[in-house]
Amino acid sequence: MGPKKKGGKDKLARMSSEDRLRYLQHRAAIEEESKRRRDQLVSTYLKNKLRHEELSAKINSAKINQQWRQCLRHLKNKGKRYYAPQHTGRVDWNTSHVFIVCLIQLKSD
């Protein structure tokens, strides 16, 4: 292997002022371009992640709605009168409690 090259400081010291200015502008342009590419890459990644997350949320919501309807149908067919409020998509204690009770009744039958 050959000898190591000297640092960039010596390179700048050996340049004329015009060459140094041009070199520094070139380096700044390269750094700016790499920063722009990195920001674009992060932005694309986050957009894809958000799209995937929205799709998963839509699928999970559909699964919950399907289970909710199945539970209510089952209770209706058995002729049981059970207070079952309409599922609005908003999960609070009351609707989750009713849903859990309904699932337990389905499992026990």
JSON list of N, CA and C in Angstrom, two decimals, residues 23-103:
[
{"chain": "A", "resi": 23, "resn": "TYR", "atom": "N", "xyz": [-14.11, 25.56, -5.05]},
{"chain": "A", "resi": 23, "resn": "TYR", "atom": "CA", "xyz": [-14.13, 24.26, -4.37]},
{"chain": "A", "resi": 23, "resn": "TYR", "atom": "C", "xyz": [-15.14, 24.26, -3.21]},
{"chain": "A", "resi": 24, "resn": "LEU", "atom": "N", "xyz": [-15.13, 25.30, -2.41]},
{"chain": "A", "resi": 24, "resn": "LEU", "atom": "CA", "xyz": [-16.04, 25.38, -1.27]},
{"chain": "A", "resi": 24, "resn": "LEU", "atom": "C", "xyz": [-17.50, 25.49, -1.74]},
{"chain": "A", "resi": 25, "resn": "GLN", "atom": "N", "xyz": [-17.73, 26.21, -2.83]},
{"chain": "A", "resi": 25, "resn": "GLN", "atom": "CA", "xyz": [-19.09, 26.30, -3.37]},
{"chain": "A", "resi": 25, "resn": "GLN", "atom": "C", "xyz": [-19.55, 24.93, -3.89]},
{"chain": "A", "resi": 26, "resn": "HIS", "atom": "N", "xyz": [-18.62, 24.23, -4.53]},
{"chain": "A", "resi": 26, "resn": "HIS", "atom": "CA", "xyz": [-18.93, 22.89, -5.03]},
{"chain": "A", "resi": 26, "resn": "HIS", "atom": "C", "xyz": [-19.28, 21.95, -3.87]},
{"chain": "A", "resi": 27, "resn": "ARG", "atom": "N", "xyz": [-18.48, 21.99, -2.81]},
{"chain": "A", "resi": 27, "resn": "ARG", "atom": "CA", "xyz": [-18.74, 21.15, -1.64]},
{"chain": "A", "resi": 27, "resn": "ARG", "atom": "C", "xyz": [-20.08, 21.49, -0.99]},
{"chain": "A", "resi": 28, "resn": "ALA", "atom": "N", "xyz": [-20.39, 22.79, -0.92]},
{"chain": "A", "resi": 28, "resn": "ALA", "atom": "CA", "xyz": [-21.67, 23.22, -0.33]},
{"chain": "A", "resi": 28, "resn": "ALA", "atom": "C", "xyz": [-22.84, 22.73, -1.18]},
{"chain": "A", "resi": 29, "resn": "ALA", "atom": "N", "xyz": [-22.68, 22.77, -2.51]},
{"chain": "A", "resi": 29, "resn": "ALA", "atom": "CA", "xyz": [-23.74, 22.29, -3.41]},
{"chain": "A", "resi": 29, "resn": "ALA", "atom": "C", "xyz": [-23.95, 20.79, -3.24]},
{"chain": "A", "resi": 30, "resn": "ILE", "atom": "N", "xyz": [-22.86, 20.05, -3.10]},
{"chain": "A", "resi": 30, "resn": "ILE", "atom": "CA", "xyz": [-22.96, 18.60, -2.90]},
{"chain": "A", "resi": 30, "resn": "ILE", "atom": "C", "xyz": [-23.67, 18.29, -1.58]},
{"chain": "A", "resi": 31, "resn": "GLU", "atom": "N", "xyz": [-23.30, 19.01, -0.52]},
{"chain": "A", "resi": 31, "resn": "GLU", "atom": "CA", "xyz": [-23.94, 18.78, 0.78]},
{"chain": "A", "resi": 31, "resn": "GLU", "atom": "C", "xyz": [-25.42, 19.14, 0.74]},
{"chain": "A", "resi": 32, "resn": "GLU", "atom": "N", "xyz": [-25.76, 20.22, 0.06]},
{"chain": "A", "resi": 32, "resn": "GLU", "atom": "CA", "xyz": [-27.15, 20.64, -0.06]},
{"chain": "A", "resi": 32, "resn": "GLU", "atom": "C", "xyz": [-27.96, 19.59, -0.83]},
{"chain": "A", "resi": 33, "resn": "GLU", "atom": "N", "xyz": [-27.38, 19.06, -1.88]},
{"chain": "A", "resi": 33, "resn": "GLU", "atom": "CA", "xyz": [-28.06, 18.03, -2.68]},
{"chain": "A", "resi": 33, "resn": "GLU", "atom": "C", "xyz": [-28.26, 16.76, -1.85]},
{"chain": "A", "resi": 34, "resn": "SER", "atom": "N", "xyz": [-27.25, 16.37, -1.08]},
{"chain": "A", "resi": 34, "resn": "SER", "atom": "CA", "xyz": [-27.39, 15.17, -0.25]},
{"chain": "A", "resi": 34, "resn": "SER", "atom": "C", "xyz": [-28.44, 15.38, 0.84]},
{"chain": "A", "resi": 35, "resn": "LYS", "atom": "N", "xyz": [-28.51, 16.59, 1.40]},
{"chain": "A", "resi": 35, "resn": "LYS", "atom": "CA", "xyz": [-29.54, 16.90, 2.40]},
{"chain": "A", "resi": 35, "resn": "LYS", "atom": "C", "xyz": [-30.92, 16.85, 1.77]},
{"chain": "A", "resi": 36, "resn": "ARG", "atom": "N", "xyz": [-31.07, 17.38, 0.55]},
{"chain": "A", "resi": 36, "resn": "ARG", "atom": "CA", "xyz": [-32.35, 17.36, -0.15]},
{"chain": "A", "resi": 36, "resn": "ARG", "atom": "C", "xyz": [-32.78, 15.92, -0.44]},
{"chain": "A", "resi": 37, "resn": "ARG", "atom": "N", "xyz": [-31.85, 15.09, -0.88]},
{"chain": "A", "resi": 37, "resn": "ARG", "atom": "CA", "xyz": [-32.17, 13.68, -1.16]},
{"chain": "A", "resi": 37, "resn": "ARG", "atom": "C", "xyz": [-32.57, 12.94, 0.11]},
{"chain": "A", "resi": 38, "resn": "ARG", "atom": "N", "xyz": [-31.85, 13.21, 1.20]},
{"chain": "A", "resi": 38, "resn": "ARG", "atom": "CA", "xyz": [-32.16, 12.55, 2.46]},
{"chain": "A", "resi": 38, "resn": "ARG", "atom": "C", "xyz": [-33.56, 12.96, 2.94]},
{"chain": "A", "resi": 39, "resn": "ASP", "atom": "N", "xyz": [-33.87, 14.26, 2.85]},
{"chain": "A", "resi": 39, "resn": "ASP", "atom": "CA", "xyz": [-35.20, 14.74, 3.24]},
{"chain": "A", "resi": 39, "resn": "ASP", "atom": "C", "xyz": [-36.29, 14.12, 2.37]},
{"chain": "A", "resi": 40, "resn": "GLN", "atom": "N", "xyz": [-36.02, 14.00, 1.08]},
{"chain": "A", "resi": 40, "resn": "GLN", "atom": "CA", "xyz": [-36.99, 13.40, 0.17]},
{"chain": "A", "resi": 40, "resn": "GLN", "atom": "C", "xyz": [-37.20, 11.92, 0.50]},
{"chain": "A", "resi": 41, "resn": "LEU", "atom": "N", "xyz": [-36.12, 11.23, 0.83]},
{"chain": "A", "resi": 41, "resn": "LEU", "atom": "CA", "xyz": [-36.20, 9.82, 1.19]},
{"chain": "A", "resi": 41, "resn": "LEU", "atom": "C", "xyz": [-37.02, 9.63, 2.47]},
{"chain": "A", "resi": 42, "resn": "VAL", "atom": "N", "xyz": [-36.76, 10.46, 3.47]},
{"chain": "A", "resi": 42, "resn": "VAL", "atom": "CA", "xyz": [-37.51, 10.38, 4.72]},
{"chain": "A", "resi": 42, "resn": "VAL", "atom": "C", "xyz": [-38.98, 10.69, 4.48]},
{"chain": "A", "resi": 43, "resn": "SER", "atom": "N", "xyz": [-39.25, 11.70, 3.66]},
{"chain": "A", "resi": 43, "resn": "SER", "atom": "CA", "xyz": [-40.63, 12.07, 3.35]},
{"chain": "A", "resi": 43, "resn": "SER", "atom": "C", "xyz": [-41.36, 10.93, 2.65]},
{"chain": "A", "resi": 44, "resn": "THR", "atom": "N", "xyz": [-40.72, 10.31, 1.69]},
{"chain": "A", "resi": 44, "resn": "THR", "atom": "CA", "xyz": [-41.32, 9.18, 0.97]},
{"chain": "A", "resi": 44, "resn": "THR", "atom": "C", "xyz": [-41.59, 8.01, 1.92]},
{"chain": "A", "resi": 45, "resn": "TYR", "atom": "N", "xyz": [-40.63, 7.73, 2.79]},
{"chain": "A", "resi": 45, "resn": "TYR", "atom": "CA", "xyz": [-40.78, 6.65, 3.75]},
{"chain": "A", "resi": 45, "resn": "TYR", "atom": "C", "xyz": [-41.98, 6.91, 4.67]},
{"chain": "A", "resi": 46, "resn": "LEU", "atom": "N", "xyz": [-42.08, 8.14, 5.19]},
{"chain": "A", "resi": 46, "resn": "LEU", "atom": "CA", "xyz": [-43.18, 8.46, 6.09]},
{"chain": "A", "resi": 46, "resn": "LEU", "atom": "C", "xyz": [-44.53, 8.43, 5.38]},
{"chain": "A", "resi": 47, "resn": "LYS", "atom": "N", "xyz": [-44.58, 8.87, 4.12]},
{"chain": "A", "resi": 47, "resn": "LYS", "atom": "CA", "xyz": [-45.83, 8.81, 3.37]},
{"chain": "A", "resi": 47, "resn": "LYS", "atom": "C", "xyz": [-46.27, 7.36, 3.17]},
{"chain": "A", "resi": 48, "resn": "ASN", "atom": "N", "xyz": [-45.32, 6.49, 2.82]},
{"chain": "A", "resi": 48, "resn": "ASN", "atom": "CA", "xyz": [-45.64, 5.07, 2.64]},
{"chain": "A", "resi": 48, "resn": "ASN", "atom": "C", "xyz": [-46.10, 4.43, 3.95]},
{"chain": "A", "resi": 49, "resn": "LYS", "atom": "N", "xyz": [-45.43, 4.81, 5.03]},
{"chain": "A", "resi": 49, "resn": "LYS", "atom": "CA", "xyz": [-45.79, 4.27, 6.34]},
{"chain": "A", "resi": 49, "resn": "LYS", "atom": "C", "xyz": [-47.20, 4.73, 6.73]},
{"chain": "A", "resi": 50, "resn": "LEU", "atom": "N", "xyz": [-47.53, 6.00, 6.48]},
{"chain": "A", "resi": 50, "resn": "LEU", "atom": "CA", "xyz": [-48.85, 6.52, 6.79]},
{"chain": "A", "resi": 50, "resn": "LEU", "atom": "C", "xyz": [-49.92, 5.81, 5.96]},
{"chain": "A", "resi": 51, "resn": "ARG", "atom": "N", "xyz": [-49.65, 5.61, 4.67]},
{"chain": "A", "resi": 51, "resn": "ARG", "atom": "CA", "xyz": [-50.59, 4.91, 3.80]},
{"chain": "A", "resi": 51, "resn": "ARG", "atom": "C", "xyz": [-50.84, 3.48, 4.31]},
{"chain": "A", "resi": 52, "resn": "HIS", "atom": "N", "xyz": [-49.77, 2.80, 4.70]},
{"chain": "A", "resi": 52, "resn": "HIS", "atom": "CA", "xyz": [-49.90, 1.45, 5.22]},
{"chain": "A", "resi": 52, "resn": "HIS", "atom": "C", "xyz": [-50.69, 1.45, 6.52]},
{"chain": "A", "resi": 53, "resn": "GLU", "atom": "N", "xyz": [-50.43, 2.42, 7.38]},
{"chain": "A", "resi": 53, "resn": "GLU", "atom": "CA", "xyz": [-51.13, 2.54, 8.65]},
{"chain": "A", "resi": 53, "resn": "GLU", "atom": "C", "xyz": [-52.63, 2.80, 8.45]},
{"chain": "A", "resi": 54, "resn": "GLU", "atom": "N", "xyz": [-52.96, 3.67, 7.49]},
{"chain": "A", "resi": 54, "resn": "GLU", "atom": "CA", "xyz": [-54.37, 3.95, 7.19]},
{"chain": "A", "resi": 54, "resn": "GLU", "atom": "C", "xyz": [-55.07, 2.71, 6.65]},
{"chain": "A", "resi": 55, "resn": "LEU", "atom": "N", "xyz": [-54.39, 1.96, 5.80]},
{"chain": "A", "resi": 55, "resn": "LEU", "atom": "CA", "xyz": [-54.97, 0.73, 5.27]},
{"chain": "A", "resi": 55, "resn": "LEU", "atom": "C", "xyz": [-55.21, -0.28, 6.39]},
{"chain": "A", "resi": 56, "resn": "SER", "atom": "N", "xyz": [-54.24, -0.42, 7.29]},
{"chain": "A", "resi": 56, "resn": "SER", "atom": "CA", "xyz": [-54.40, -1.34, 8.41]},
{"chain": "A", "resi": 56, "resn": "SER", "atom": "C", "xyz": [-55.55, -0.92, 9.31]},
{"chain": "A", "resi": 57, "resn": "ALA", "atom": "N", "xyz": [-55.68, 0.39, 9.54]},
{"chain": "A", "resi": 57, "resn": "ALA", "atom": "CA", "xyz": [-56.78, 0.88, 10.38]},
{"chain": "A", "resi": 57, "resn": "ALA", "atom": "C", "xyz": [-58.13, 0.59, 9.73]},
{"chain": "A", "resi": 58, "resn": "LYS", "atom": "N", "xyz": [-58.20, 0.75, 8.42]},
{"chain": "A", "resi": 58, "resn": "LYS", "atom": "CA", "xyz": [-59.45, 0.49, 7.71]},
{"chain": "A", "resi": 58, "resn": "LYS", "atom": "C", "xyz": [-59.82, -1.00, 7.80]},
{"chain": "A", "resi": 59, "resn": "ILE", "atom": "N", "xyz": [-58.83, -1.86, 7.62]},
{"chain": "A", "resi": 59, "resn": "ILE", "atom": "CA", "xyz": [-59.07, -3.30, 7.70]},
{"chain": "A", "resi": 59, "resn": "ILE", "atom": "C", "xyz": [-59.49, -3.70, 9.11]},
{"chain": "A", "resi": 60, "resn": "ASN", "atom": "N", "xyz": [-58.78, -3.17, 10.12]},
{"chain": "A", "resi": 60, "resn": "ASN", "atom": "CA", "xyz": [-59.12, -3.51, 11.50]},
{"chain": "A", "resi": 60, "resn": "ASN", "atom": "C", "xyz": [-60.51, -3.01, 11.87]},
{"chain": "A", "resi": 61, "resn": "SER", "atom": "N", "xyz": [-60.86, -1.84, 11.40]},
{"chain": "A", "resi": 61, "resn": "SER", "atom": "CA", "xyz": [-62.20, -1.30, 11.66]},
{"chain": "A", "resi": 61, "resn": "SER", "atom": "C", "xyz": [-63.26, -2.19, 11.02]},
{"chain": "A", "resi": 62, "resn": "ALA", "atom": "N", "xyz": [-63.00, -2.66, 9.82]},
{"chain": "A", "resi": 62, "resn": "ALA", "atom": "CA", "xyz": [-63.95, -3.56, 9.14]},
{"chain": "A", "resi": 62, "resn": "ALA", "atom": "C", "xyz": [-64.09, -4.87, 9.91]},
{"chain": "A", "resi": 63, "resn": "LYS", "atom": "N", "xyz": [-62.99, -5.39, 10.44]},
{"chain": "A", "resi": 63, "resn": "LYS", "atom": "CA", "xyz": [-63.05, -6.63, 11.21]},
{"chain": "A", "resi": 63, "resn": "LYS", "atom": "C", "xyz": [-63.88, -6.44, 12.48]},
{"chain": "A", "resi": 64, "resn": "ILE", "atom": "N", "xyz": [-63.67, -5.32, 13.16]},
{"chain": "A", "resi": 64, "resn": "ILE", "atom": "CA", "xyz": [-64.43, -5.05, 14.39]},
{"chain": "A", "resi": 64, "resn": "ILE", "atom": "C", "xyz": [-65.91, -4.91, 14.07]},
{"chain": "A", "resi": 65, "resn": "ASN", "atom": "N", "xyz": [-66.23, -4.18, 13.01]},
{"chain": "A", "resi": 65, "resn": "ASN", "atom": "CA", "xyz": [-67.63, -4.02, 12.62]},
{"chain": "A", "resi": 65, "resn": "ASN", "atom": "C", "xyz": [-68.27, -5.36, 12.26]},
{"chain": "A", "resi": 66, "resn": "GLN", "atom": "N", "xyz": [-67.53, -6.20, 11.57]},
{"chain": "A", "resi": 66, "resn": "GLN", "atom": "CA", "xyz": [-68.05, -7.51, 11.19]},
{"chain": "A", "resi": 66, "resn": "GLN", "atom": "C", "xyz": [-68.33, -8.36, 12.43]},
{"chain": "A", "resi": 67, "resn": "GLN", "atom": "N", "xyz": [-67.41, -8.34, 13.40]},
{"chain": "A", "resi": 67, "resn": "GLN", "atom": "CA", "xyz": [-67.62, -9.10, 14.63]},
{"chain": "A", "resi": 67, "resn": "GLN", "atom": "C", "xyz": [-68.80, -8.54, 15.42]},
{"chain": "A", "resi": 68, "resn": "TRP", "atom": "N", "xyz": [-68.92, -7.23, 15.46]},
{"chain": "A", "resi": 68, "resn": "TRP", "atom": "CA", "xyz": [-70.01, -6.57, 16.16]},
{"chain": "A", "resi": 68, "resn": "TRP", "atom": "C", "xyz": [-71.35, -6.98, 15.56]},
{"chain": "A", "resi": 69, "resn": "ARG", "atom": "N", "xyz": [-71.45, -6.94, 14.25]},
{"chain": "A", "resi": 69, "resn": "ARG", "atom": "CA", "xyz": [-72.70, -7.31, 13.58]},
{"chain": "A", "resi": 69, "resn": "ARG", "atom": "C", "xyz": [-73.02, -8.79, 13.79]},
{"chain": "A", "resi": 70, "resn": "GLN", "atom": "N", "xyz": [-71.99, -9.62, 13.72]},
{"chain": "A", "resi": 70, "resn": "GLN", "atom": "CA", "xyz": [-72.19, -11.05, 13.94]},
{"chain": "A", "resi": 70, "resn": "GLN", "atom": "C", "xyz": [-72.72, -11.31, 15.35]},
{"chain": "A", "resi": 71, "resn": "CYS", "atom": "N", "xyz": [-72.17, -10.61, 16.30]},
{"chain": "A", "resi": 71, "resn": "CYS", "atom": "CA", "xyz": [-72.59, -10.75, 17.69]},
{"chain": "A", "resi": 71, "resn": "CYS", "atom": "C", "xyz": [-74.05, -10.33, 17.85]},
{"chain": "A", "resi": 72, "resn": "LEU", "atom": "N", "xyz": [-74.41, -9.19, 17.28]},
{"chain": "A", "resi": 72, "resn": "LEU", "atom": "CA", "xyz": [-75.79, -8.72, 17.38]},
{"chain": "A", "resi": 72, "resn": "LEU", "atom": "C", "xyz": [-76.76, -9.65, 16.66]},
{"chain": "A", "resi": 73, "resn": "ARG", "atom": "N", "xyz": [-76.37, -10.18, 15.50]},
{"chain": "A", "resi": 73, "resn": "ARG", "atom": "CA", "xyz": [-77.22, -11.13, 14.77]},
{"chain": "A", "resi": 73, "resn": "ARG", "atom": "C", "xyz": [-77.46, -12.39, 15.60]},
{"chain": "A", "resi": 74, "resn": "HIS", "atom": "N", "xyz": [-76.39, -12.85, 16.23]},
{"chain": "A", "resi": 74, "resn": "HIS", "atom": "CA", "xyz": [-76.50, -14.06, 17.04]},
{"chain": "A", "resi": 74, "resn": "HIS", "atom": "C", "xyz": [-77.47, -13.84, 18.20]},
{"chain": "A", "resi": 75, "resn": "LEU", "atom": "N", "xyz": [-77.34, -12.71, 18.87]},
{"chain": "A", "resi": 75, "resn": "LEU", "atom": "CA", "xyz": [-78.24, -12.41, 19.99]},
{"chain": "A", "resi": 75, "resn": "LEU", "atom": "C", "xyz": [-79.68, -12.28, 19.51]},
{"chain": "A", "resi": 76, "resn": "LYS", "atom": "N", "xyz": [-79.86, -11.66, 18.37]},
{"chain": "A", "resi": 76, "resn": "LYS", "atom": "CA", "xyz": [-81.21, -11.48, 17.82]},
{"chain": "A", "resi": 76, "resn": "LYS", "atom": "C", "xyz": [-81.83, -12.83, 17.47]},
{"chain": "A", "resi": 77, "resn": "ASN", "atom": "N", "xyz": [-81.04, -13.72, 16.87]},
{"chain": "A", "resi": 77, "resn": "ASN", "atom": "CA", "xyz": [-81.55, -15.04, 16.49]},
{"chain": "A", "resi": 77, "resn": "ASN", "atom": "C", "xyz": [-81.90, -15.90, 17.70]},
{"chain": "A", "resi": 78, "resn": "LYS", "atom": "N", "xyz": [-81.16, -15.72, 18.79]},
{"chain": "A", "resi": 78, "resn": "LYS", "atom": "CA", "xyz": [-81.45, -16.49, 19.99]},
{"chain": "A", "resi": 78, "resn": "LYS", "atom": "C", "xyz": [-82.67, -15.94, 20.71]},
{"chain": "A", "resi": 79, "resn": "GLY", "atom": "N", "xyz": [-83.12, -14.76, 20.32]},
{"chain": "A", "resi": 79, "resn": "GLY", "atom": "CA", "xyz": [-84.30, -14.18, 20.93]},
{"chain": "A", "resi": 79, "resn": "GLY", "atom": "C", "xyz": [-84.01, -13.47, 22.23]},
{"chain": "A", "resi": 80, "resn": "LYS", "atom": "N", "xyz": [-82.76, -13.27, 22.55]},
{"chain": "A", "resi": 80, "resn": "LYS", "atom": "CA", "xyz": [-82.42, -12.58, 23.78]},
{"chain": "A", "resi": 80, "resn": "LYS", "atom": "C", "xyz": [-82.61, -11.09, 23.59]},
{"chain": "A", "resi": 81, "resn": "ARG", "atom": "N", "xyz": [-83.14, -10.48, 24.63]},
{"chain": "A", "resi": 81, "resn": "ARG", "atom": "CA", "xyz": [-83.27, -9.03, 24.62]},
{"chain": "A", "resi": 81, "resn": "ARG", "atom": "C", "xyz": [-82.10, -8.51, 25.44]},
{"chain": "A", "resi": 82, "resn": "TYR", "atom": "N", "xyz": [-81.16, -7.93, 24.77]},
{"chain": "A", "resi": 82, "resn": "TYR", "atom": "CA", "xyz": [-79.98, -7.41, 25.45]},
{"chain": "A", "resi": 82, "resn": "TYR", "atom": "C", "xyz": [-79.73, -6.01, 24.95]},
{"chain": "A", "resi": 83, "resn": "TYR", "atom": "N", "xyz": [-79.46, -5.13, 25.87]},
{"chain": "A", "resi": 83, "resn": "TYR", "atom": "CA", "xyz": [-79.19, -3.75, 25.47]},
{"chain": "A", "resi": 83, "resn": "TYR", "atom": "C", "xyz": [-77.89, -3.72, 24.69]},
{"chain": "A", "resi": 84, "resn": "ALA", "atom": "N", "xyz": [-77.97, -3.36, 23.43]},
{"chain": "A", "resi": 84, "resn": "ALA", "atom": "CA", "xyz": [-76.78, -3.28, 22.58]},
{"chain": "A", "resi": 84, "resn": "ALA", "atom": "C", "xyz": [-76.84, -1.97, 21.81]},
{"chain": "A", "resi": 85, "resn": "PRO", "atom": "N", "xyz": [-76.14, -0.96, 22.27]},
{"chain": "A", "resi": 85, "resn": "PRO", "atom": "CA", "xyz": [-76.18, 0.33, 21.57]},
{"chain": "A", "resi": 85, "resn": "PRO", "atom": "C", "xyz": [-75.54, 0.21, 20.19]},
{"chain": "A", "resi": 86, "resn": "GLN", "atom": "N", "xyz": [-75.91, 1.12, 19.32]},
{"chain": "A", "resi": 86, "resn": "GLN", "atom": "CA", "xyz": [-75.34, 1.12, 17.98]},
{"chain": "A", "resi": 86, "resn": "GLN", "atom": "C", "xyz": [-73.84, 1.38, 18.06]},
{"chain": "A", "resi": 87, "resn": "HIS", "atom": "N", "xyz": [-73.11, 0.63, 17.29]},
{"chain": "A", "resi": 87, "resn": "HIS", "atom": "CA", "xyz": [-71.66, 0.82, 17.24]},
{"chain": "A", "resi": 87, "resn": "HIS", "atom": "C", "xyz": [-71.37, 1.99, 16.32]},
{"chain": "A", "resi": 88, "resn": "THR", "atom": "N", "xyz": [-70.78, 3.04, 16.87]},
{"chain": "A", "resi": 88, "resn": "THR", "atom": "CA", "xyz": [-70.55, 4.26, 16.10]},
{"chain": "A", "resi": 88, "resn": "THR", "atom": "C", "xyz": [-69.13, 4.36, 15.57]},
{"chain": "A", "resi": 89, "resn": "GLY", "atom": "N", "xyz": [-68.30, 3.39, 15.89]},
{"chain": "A", "resi": 89, "resn": "GLY", "atom": "CA", "xyz": [-66.91, 3.49, 15.46]},
{"chain": "A", "resi": 89, "resn": "GLY", "atom": "C", "xyz": [-66.05, 4.09, 16.56]},
{"chain": "A", "resi": 90, "resn": "ARG", "atom": "N", "xyz": [-66.70, 4.76, 17.50]},
{"chain": "A", "resi": 90, "resn": "ARG", "atom": "CA", "xyz": [-65.98, 5.34, 18.62]},
{"chain": "A", "resi": 90, "resn": "ARG", "atom": "C", "xyz": [-65.97, 4.29, 19.73]},
{"chain": "A", "resi": 91, "resn": "VAL", "atom": "N", "xyz": [-64.82, 4.01, 20.27]},
{"chain": "A", "resi": 91, "resn": "VAL", "atom": "CA", "xyz": [-64.73, 2.98, 21.30]},
{"chain": "A", "resi": 91, "resn": "VAL", "atom": "C", "xyz": [-64.69, 3.68, 22.65]},
{"chain": "A", "resi": 92, "resn": "ASP", "atom": "N", "xyz": [-65.68, 3.38, 23.47]},
{"chain": "A", "resi": 92, "resn": "ASP", "atom": "CA", "xyz": [-65.65, 3.85, 24.85]},
{"chain": "A", "resi": 92, "resn": "ASP", "atom": "C", "xyz": [-65.89, 2.64, 25.75]},
{"chain": "A", "resi": 93, "resn": "TRP", "atom": "N", "xyz": [-65.98, 2.87, 27.03]},
{"chain": "A", "resi": 93, "resn": "TRP", "atom": "CA", "xyz": [-66.08, 1.75, 27.95]},
{"chain": "A", "resi": 93, "resn": "TRP", "atom": "C", "xyz": [-67.37, 0.98, 27.72]},
{"chain": "A", "resi": 94, "resn": "ASN", "atom": "N", "xyz": [-68.47, 1.68, 27.51]},
{"chain": "A", "resi": 94, "resn": "ASN", "atom": "CA", "xyz": [-69.77, 1.03, 27.38]},
{"chain": "A", "resi": 94, "resn": "ASN", "atom": "C", "xyz": [-69.82, 0.11, 26.16]},
{"chain": "A", "resi": 95, "resn": "THR", "atom": "N", "xyz": [-69.39, 0.61, 25.02]},
{"chain": "A", "resi": 95, "resn": "THR", "atom": "CA", "xyz": [-69.46, -0.23, 23.81]},
{"chain": "A", "resi": 95, "resn": "THR", "atom": "C", "xyz": [-68.46, -1.38, 23.88]},
{"chain": "A", "resi": 96, "resn": "SER", "atom": "N", "xyz": [-67.28, -1.15, 24.43]},
{"chain": "A", "resi": 96, "resn": "SER", "atom": "CA", "xyz": [-66.33, -2.25, 24.53]},
{"chain": "A", "resi": 96, "resn": "SER", "atom": "C", "xyz": [-66.82, -3.29, 25.54]},
{"chain": "A", "resi": 97, "resn": "HIS", "atom": "N", "xyz": [-67.46, -2.84, 26.61]},
{"chain": "A", "resi": 97, "resn": "HIS", "atom": "CA", "xyz": [-68.01, -3.77, 27.60]},
{"chain": "A", "resi": 97, "resn": "HIS", "atom": "C", "xyz": [-69.10, -4.64, 26.97]},
{"chain": "A", "resi": 98, "resn": "VAL", "atom": "N", "xyz": [-70.00, -4.01, 26.24]},
{"chain": "A", "resi": 98, "resn": "VAL", "atom": "CA", "xyz": [-71.09, -4.75, 25.58]},
{"chain": "A", "resi": 98, "resn": "VAL", "atom": "C", "xyz": [-70.51, -5.73, 24.57]},
{"chain": "A", "resi": 99, "resn": "PHE", "atom": "N", "xyz": [-69.50, -5.30, 23.85]},
{"chain": "A", "resi": 99, "resn": "PHE", "atom": "CA", "xyz": [-68.87, -6.16, 22.84]},
{"chain": "A", "resi": 99, "resn": "PHE", "atom": "C", "xyz": [-68.24, -7.38, 23.50]},
{"chain": "A", "resi": 100, "resn": "ILE", "atom": "N", "xyz": [-67.56, -7.17, 24.61]},
{"chain": "A", "resi": 100, "resn": "ILE", "atom": "CA", "xyz": [-66.90, -8.28, 25.30]},
{"chain": "A", "resi": 100, "resn": "ILE", "atom": "C", "xyz": [-67.94, -9.25, 25.86]},
{"chain": "A", "resi": 101, "resn": "VAL", "atom": "N", "xyz": [-68.99, -8.70, 26.47]},
{"chain": "A", "resi": 101, "resn": "VAL", "atom": "CA", "xyz": [-70.06, -9.56, 27.00]},
{"chain": "A", "resi": 101, "resn": "VAL", "atom": "C", "xyz": [-70.69, -10.37, 25.88]},
{"chain": "A", "resi": 102, "resn": "CYS", "atom": "N", "xyz": [-70.91, -9.72, 24.75]},
{"chain": "A", "resi": 102, "resn": "CYS", "atom": "CA", "xyz": [-71.50, -10.40, 23.60]},
{"chain": "A", "resi": 102, "resn": "CYS", "atom": "C", "xyz": [-70.59, -11.53, 23.12]},
{"chain": "A", "resi": 103, "resn": "LEU", "atom": "N", "xyz": [-69.30, -11.28, 23.04]},
{"chain": "A", "resi": 103, "resn": "LEU", "atom": "CA", "xyz": [-68.36, -12.33, 22.61]},
{"chain": "A", "resi": 103, "resn": "LEU", "atom": "C", "xyz": [-68.33, -13.49, 23.60]}
]
